Tab-separated table of C-alpha atoms in Angstrom:
chain	number	residue	atom	x	y	z
A	725	MET	CA	-0.028	0.042	0.029
A	726	VAL	CA	1.157	3.545	-1.039
A	727	VAL	CA	1.400	5.599	2.293
A	728	VAL	CA	0.796	9.290	1.756
A	729	ARG	CA	0.658	11.662	4.788
A	730	VAL	CA	-2.010	14.263	4.427
A	731	ALA	CA	0.513	17.203	5.700
A	732	GLU	CA	2.885	16.190	2.670
A	733	ARG	CA	-0.020	15.899	0.422
A	734	ALA	CA	-1.144	19.497	0.944
A	735	ARG	CA	2.269	20.549	-0.485
A	736	LEU	CA	2.133	18.773	-3.839
A	737	PRO	CA	0.599	20.986	-6.829
A	738	TRP	CA	-2.930	20.542	-7.546
A	739	VAL	CA	-3.939	18.354	-10.589
A	740	PRO	CA	-7.465	18.556	-11.885
A	741	ALA	CA	-9.864	15.377	-11.978
A	742	TRP	CA	-9.919	15.883	-15.527
A	743	ALA	CA	-6.534	14.115	-15.633
A	744	VAL	CA	-8.365	11.044	-14.204
A	745	PHE	CA	-11.162	11.410	-16.587
A	746	GLU	CA	-8.610	11.598	-19.426
A	747	HIS	CA	-6.845	8.265	-18.249
A	748	TYR	CA	-10.389	6.381	-18.494
A	749	LEU	CA	-10.867	7.801	-22.113
A	750	VAL	CA	-7.623	6.827	-23.349
A	751	GLY	CA	-8.428	3.145	-22.214
A	752	LEU	CA	-11.883	3.448	-23.775
A	753	ARG	CA	-10.033	4.338	-27.120
A	754	ARG	CA	-8.623	1.132	-27.255
A	755	THR	CA	-11.938	-0.753	-26.667
A	756	TRP	CA	-14.682	1.331	-27.917
A	757	ARG	CA	-15.186	-0.684	-30.950
A	758	ALA	CA	-16.235	-3.736	-28.993
A	759	GLY	CA	-18.835	-1.601	-27.180
A	760	VAL	CA	-20.440	0.163	-30.211
A	761	PHE	CA	-22.102	-2.972	-31.455
A	762	SER	CA	-23.681	-3.728	-27.910
A	763	SER	CA	-24.743	-0.185	-27.556
A	764	PHE	CA	-27.071	-0.625	-30.762
A	765	LEU	CA	-27.834	-4.012	-30.368
A	766	LEU	CA	-29.125	-4.164	-26.840
A	767	PRO	CA	-31.850	-1.482	-27.669
A	768	VAL	CA	-32.960	-3.350	-30.827
A	769	LEU	CA	-33.062	-6.717	-29.200
A	770	THR	CA	-34.983	-5.253	-25.951
A	771	VAL	CA	-37.705	-3.181	-28.247
A	772	VAL	CA	-38.233	-6.106	-30.432
A	773	GLY	CA	-38.555	-8.663	-27.823
A	774	PHE	CA	-40.448	-6.690	-24.986
A	775	GLY	CA	-42.045	-3.772	-27.037
A	776	VAL	CA	-43.081	-5.399	-30.234
A	777	GLY	CA	-43.204	-9.051	-28.826
A	778	VAL	CA	-44.720	-8.931	-25.411
A	779	GLY	CA	-46.560	-5.630	-26.713
A	780	GLY	CA	-48.358	-7.531	-29.395
A	781	TYR	CA	-50.255	-9.475	-26.609
A	782	ILE	CA	-51.558	-6.223	-24.869
A	783	ASP	CA	-54.348	-4.985	-26.856
A	784	GLN	CA	-55.064	-1.731	-24.880
A	785	GLY	CA	-51.447	-0.774	-23.919
A	786	VAL	CA	-50.928	0.988	-20.692
A	787	GLY	CA	-53.112	3.729	-19.789
A	788	GLY	CA	-54.209	4.312	-23.459
A	789	VAL	CA	-50.577	4.509	-24.664
A	790	ARG	CA	-49.092	1.566	-26.781
A	791	TYR	CA	-47.130	-0.604	-24.559
A	792	LEU	CA	-43.892	0.010	-26.566
A	793	ASP	CA	-44.097	3.630	-26.162
A	794	TRP	CA	-44.864	3.153	-22.457
A	795	LEU	CA	-42.099	0.821	-22.153
A	796	VAL	CA	-39.123	2.520	-23.633
A	797	PRO	CA	-38.589	5.141	-21.060
A	798	GLY	CA	-38.291	2.357	-18.316
A	799	LEU	CA	-35.794	0.750	-20.322
A	800	ILE	CA	-33.950	3.930	-20.945
A	801	ALA	CA	-33.895	4.541	-16.948
A	802	SER	CA	-32.920	0.751	-16.186
A	803	THR	CA	-30.366	0.422	-18.754
A	804	ALA	CA	-28.597	3.704	-17.242
A	805	LEU	CA	-28.725	2.076	-13.837
A	806	GLN	CA	-27.135	-1.089	-15.228
A	807	VAL	CA	-24.414	0.672	-16.995
A	808	THR	CA	-23.743	2.833	-13.779
A	809	VAL	CA	-23.623	-0.190	-11.586
A	810	ALA	CA	-21.504	-2.297	-14.023
A	811	ASP	CA	-19.034	0.454	-14.235
A	812	SER	CA	-18.975	1.187	-10.404
A	813	THR	CA	-18.575	-2.123	-8.922
A	814	TRP	CA	-15.775	-4.462	-10.440
A	815	PRO	CA	-13.783	-1.542	-11.847
A	816	VAL	CA	-13.668	0.232	-8.491
A	817	PHE	CA	-13.011	-2.955	-6.761
A	818	SER	CA	-10.207	-3.955	-9.297
A	819	ASN	CA	-8.670	-0.552	-8.959
A	820	PHE	CA	-8.091	-1.211	-5.270
A	821	GLN	CA	-7.821	-4.804	-5.102
A	822	TRP	CA	-6.271	-6.194	-8.404
A	823	VAL	CA	-4.715	-3.593	-10.534
A	824	LYS	CA	-3.962	-1.129	-7.834
A	825	THR	CA	-4.632	1.955	-10.163
A	826	TYR	CA	-6.023	4.024	-7.353
A	827	PHE	CA	-2.749	3.449	-5.588
A	828	ALA	CA	-0.647	4.552	-8.517
A	829	GLN	CA	-2.908	7.612	-8.795
A	830	SER	CA	-2.628	8.516	-5.027
A	831	ALA	CA	1.122	8.450	-5.363
A	832	SER	CA	0.920	11.358	-7.760
A	833	PRO	CA	-0.044	14.813	-7.049
A	834	LEU	CA	-3.553	13.786	-7.482
A	835	ARG	CA	-6.057	14.209	-4.384
A	836	VAL	CA	-8.472	11.761	-3.275
A	837	GLY	CA	-11.258	13.767	-4.551
A	838	ASP	CA	-9.793	14.307	-8.005
A	839	ILE	CA	-9.410	10.292	-8.145
A	840	VAL	CA	-13.168	9.934	-7.021
A	841	LEU	CA	-14.425	12.762	-9.261
A	842	GLY	CA	-12.647	11.958	-12.289
A	843	HIS	CA	-13.883	8.357	-12.446
A	844	LEU	CA	-17.179	9.387	-11.537
A	845	ALA	CA	-17.256	11.597	-14.561
A	846	PHE	CA	-16.158	8.708	-16.802
A	847	VAL	CA	-19.107	6.644	-15.437
A	848	LEU	CA	-21.467	9.613	-16.449
A	849	PHE	CA	-19.848	9.807	-19.800
A	850	ARG	CA	-20.543	5.832	-20.367
A	851	VAL	CA	-24.019	6.389	-19.253
A	852	LEU	CA	-24.661	9.431	-21.523
A	853	THR	CA	-23.231	7.966	-24.565
A	854	THR	CA	-25.157	4.549	-23.782
A	855	ILE	CA	-28.472	6.306	-23.457
A	856	ALA	CA	-27.821	8.469	-26.703
A	857	ALA	CA	-27.608	5.505	-28.675
A	858	PHE	CA	-30.553	4.008	-26.966
A	859	LEU	CA	-32.895	7.248	-27.881
A	860	LEU	CA	-31.564	7.041	-31.426
A	861	VAL	CA	-32.505	3.352	-31.713
A	862	THR	CA	-35.874	3.651	-30.141
A	863	GLY	CA	-36.490	6.864	-32.162
A	864	LEU	CA	-36.014	4.883	-35.182
A	865	PHE	CA	-38.729	2.621	-33.952
A	866	GLY	CA	-41.200	5.676	-33.440
A	867	ALA	CA	-41.342	4.753	-29.707
A	868	LEU	CA	-40.659	8.746	-28.683
A	869	ARG	CA	-43.703	10.498	-28.786
A	870	SER	CA	-42.414	13.917	-27.614
A	871	PRO	CA	-39.269	16.083	-28.471
A	872	TRP	CA	-38.867	16.327	-24.574
A	873	ALA	CA	-37.346	12.901	-25.017
A	874	VAL	CA	-33.918	14.596	-25.117
A	875	ALA	CA	-34.523	15.656	-21.437
A	876	THR	CA	-33.837	12.083	-20.613
A	877	LEU	CA	-30.081	12.696	-20.906
A	878	PRO	CA	-29.921	15.185	-18.059
A	879	VAL	CA	-32.272	12.612	-15.935
A	880	VAL	CA	-30.233	9.762	-16.379
A	881	ALA	CA	-26.937	11.649	-15.589
A	882	LEU	CA	-28.316	12.538	-12.143
A	883	LEU	CA	-29.671	8.660	-11.759
A	884	GLY	CA	-26.029	7.675	-12.671
A	885	LEU	CA	-24.570	10.198	-10.110
A	886	ALA	CA	-27.212	9.231	-7.529
A	887	VAL	CA	-26.636	5.574	-8.028
A	888	ALA	CA	-22.684	5.727	-8.699
A	889	ALA	CA	-21.638	7.736	-5.941
A	890	PRO	CA	-23.012	5.280	-2.963
A	891	VAL	CA	-21.764	2.134	-5.022
A	892	PHE	CA	-18.312	3.703	-5.206
A	893	ALA	CA	-18.170	3.726	-1.665
A	894	TYR	CA	-19.544	0.129	-1.435
A	895	ALA	CA	-16.969	-1.292	-3.924
A	896	ALA	CA	-14.305	0.517	-1.848
A	897	TRP	CA	-15.485	-0.968	1.340
A	898	VAL	CA	-16.002	-4.694	0.469
A	899	SER	CA	-13.357	-7.029	0.975
A	900	THR	CA	-14.311	-9.829	-1.869
A	901	ASP	CA	-16.011	-9.211	-5.090
A	902	ASN	CA	-18.645	-11.780	-3.732
A	903	PHE	CA	-20.174	-8.839	-2.286
A	904	LEU	CA	-20.696	-7.152	-5.625
A	905	ALA	CA	-22.621	-10.261	-7.140
A	906	MET	CA	-24.872	-9.901	-4.053
A	907	LEU	CA	-25.398	-6.180	-4.915
A	908	PHE	CA	-26.791	-7.264	-8.241
A	909	ARG	CA	-29.011	-10.171	-6.903
A	910	PHE	CA	-30.608	-8.430	-3.995
A	911	ALA	CA	-30.805	-4.758	-4.921
A	912	ILE	CA	-30.301	-4.109	-8.972
A	913	ILE	CA	-32.425	-7.017	-10.296
A	914	PRO	CA	-35.405	-6.503	-7.758
A	915	MET	CA	-35.108	-2.813	-8.430
A	916	THR	CA	-35.488	-3.155	-12.041
A	917	LEU	CA	-38.151	-5.591	-11.803
A	918	PHE	CA	-40.394	-3.740	-9.293
A	919	ALA	CA	-39.718	-0.003	-9.981
A	920	GLY	CA	-42.292	0.590	-12.645
A	921	VAL	CA	-40.186	-0.323	-15.748
A	922	PHE	CA	-42.182	-3.287	-17.041
A	923	PHE	CA	-45.622	-2.537	-15.459
A	924	PRO	CA	-47.080	0.221	-13.487
A	925	VAL	CA	-46.055	0.175	-9.824
A	926	GLU	CA	-49.927	0.917	-9.040
A	927	SER	CA	-50.602	-2.668	-9.520
A	928	LEU	CA	-48.423	-3.834	-6.550
A	929	PRO	CA	-49.371	-4.337	-2.967
A	930	ASP	CA	-48.995	-1.166	-0.902
A	931	ALA	CA	-45.830	-2.326	0.864
A	932	LEU	CA	-44.276	-3.069	-2.289
A	933	ARG	CA	-45.310	0.074	-3.865
A	934	TRP	CA	-43.727	2.310	-1.422
A	935	LEU	CA	-40.426	0.225	-1.507
A	936	ALA	CA	-40.615	0.980	-5.267
A	937	TYR	CA	-41.101	4.789	-4.604
A	938	ALA	CA	-38.073	4.518	-2.308
A	939	THR	CA	-35.697	3.341	-5.249
A	940	PRO	CA	-33.970	6.093	-7.219
A	941	LEU	CA	-34.981	4.139	-10.348
A	942	TRP	CA	-38.958	4.678	-10.011
A	943	HIS	CA	-37.849	8.336	-9.646
A	944	ALA	CA	-35.885	8.577	-13.076
A	945	VAL	CA	-38.608	6.189	-14.649
A	946	ASP	CA	-41.175	8.574	-13.969
A	947	LEU	CA	-39.055	11.545	-15.042
A	948	CYS	CA	-38.268	9.610	-18.188
A	949	ARG	CA	-41.730	8.384	-19.024
A	950	ALA	CA	-43.007	12.123	-18.756
A	951	ALA	CA	-40.401	13.070	-21.057
A	952	THR	CA	-40.921	10.628	-23.941
A	953	LEU	CA	-44.548	10.644	-23.838
A	954	GLY	CA	-44.967	14.479	-23.530
A	955	VAL	CA	-47.135	14.269	-20.309
A	956	ALA	CA	-46.709	15.382	-16.606
A	957	PRO	CA	-44.913	12.780	-14.358
A	958	GLN	CA	-46.932	11.168	-11.180
A	959	TRP	CA	-44.850	13.182	-8.617
A	960	SER	CA	-43.462	16.760	-8.940
A	961	ILE	CA	-40.255	17.272	-11.185
A	962	ALA	CA	-38.606	19.193	-8.357
A	963	GLY	CA	-39.504	16.197	-5.921
A	964	HIS	CA	-38.012	13.858	-8.167
A	965	LEU	CA	-34.859	15.837	-8.777
A	966	LEU	CA	-34.238	16.485	-5.091
A	967	TYR	CA	-34.668	12.797	-4.268
A	968	LEU	CA	-32.124	11.920	-6.877
A	969	ALA	CA	-29.829	14.613	-5.679
A	970	ALA	CA	-30.211	13.611	-2.024
A	971	TRP	CA	-28.941	10.210	-2.874
A	972	ALA	CA	-25.755	11.599	-4.745
A	973	GLY	CA	-25.365	14.073	-1.944
A	974	VAL	CA	-25.293	11.154	0.520
A	975	GLY	CA	-23.086	8.948	-1.591
A	976	TRP	CA	-20.329	11.586	-2.297
A	977	PRO	CA	-19.038	11.692	1.085
A	978	LEU	CA	-19.284	8.350	1.641
A	979	ALA	CA	-17.432	7.501	-1.551
A	980	LEU	CA	-14.737	10.032	-0.331
A	981	ARG	CA	-14.527	8.382	3.167
A	982	ALA	CA	-14.341	4.890	1.757
A	983	PHE	CA	-11.333	6.026	-0.824
A	984	ARG	CA	-9.387	8.026	2.095
A	985	ARG	CA	-9.673	5.049	4.310
A	986	LYS	CA	-7.658	3.146	1.858
A	987	LEU	CA	-5.487	5.699	0.215
A	988	VAL	CA	-4.642	7.978	3.024
A	989	VAL	CA	-2.702	7.031	5.837
């Protein structure tokens, strides 16, 4: 482990988080071709399988809206969630436990906040580029009913920050990657199934409905659905945004504390 004293760190020149973000961009430059195909293939298969396939068995749609059009915004938010968690779990864990990238960065003039912020920025970049591709594909299928669909981009960015920050803290805190698999099994998959992506949460029992409301995903789903359909959300826009911002506000200091615990002695 690299030992860095706080007093010594204060005398080092400041290097912005952009340097960390650029580090991940350099790595992405070598691998982006493999991800481009899946970025477009995933929404195509999902739209065809769920929207066209399953939607063909639903005569009335949902709330008078064609099932494909109702489903797409939920898929936008859930895809953003999955990309966020995938890029915030094993990459963060491996940077501590396996490849030791964070320790190398902390040995430079970078501060802990720069390391966390730069990596978070890259995760948000991945979310935005993935969802931009998703919007393009679903738009070609005629599943975006409103020009306000572009508003889903800042929504998924806020969702990404709300989820990535606490997951960064979790991935930095756990001692084995078995806990990362548990996060997917007991949090991400149930959240995706019951947070209004595939069916309205109003059809759930009261207890499960309020659990869905407590998840950050449901708030993003409601905002994305309002944007793509051109209707008002079920809850207030300000309430949704404040709730997601609260998750990010709590997750950021937790991530900083978890990173400092391992990087600063």
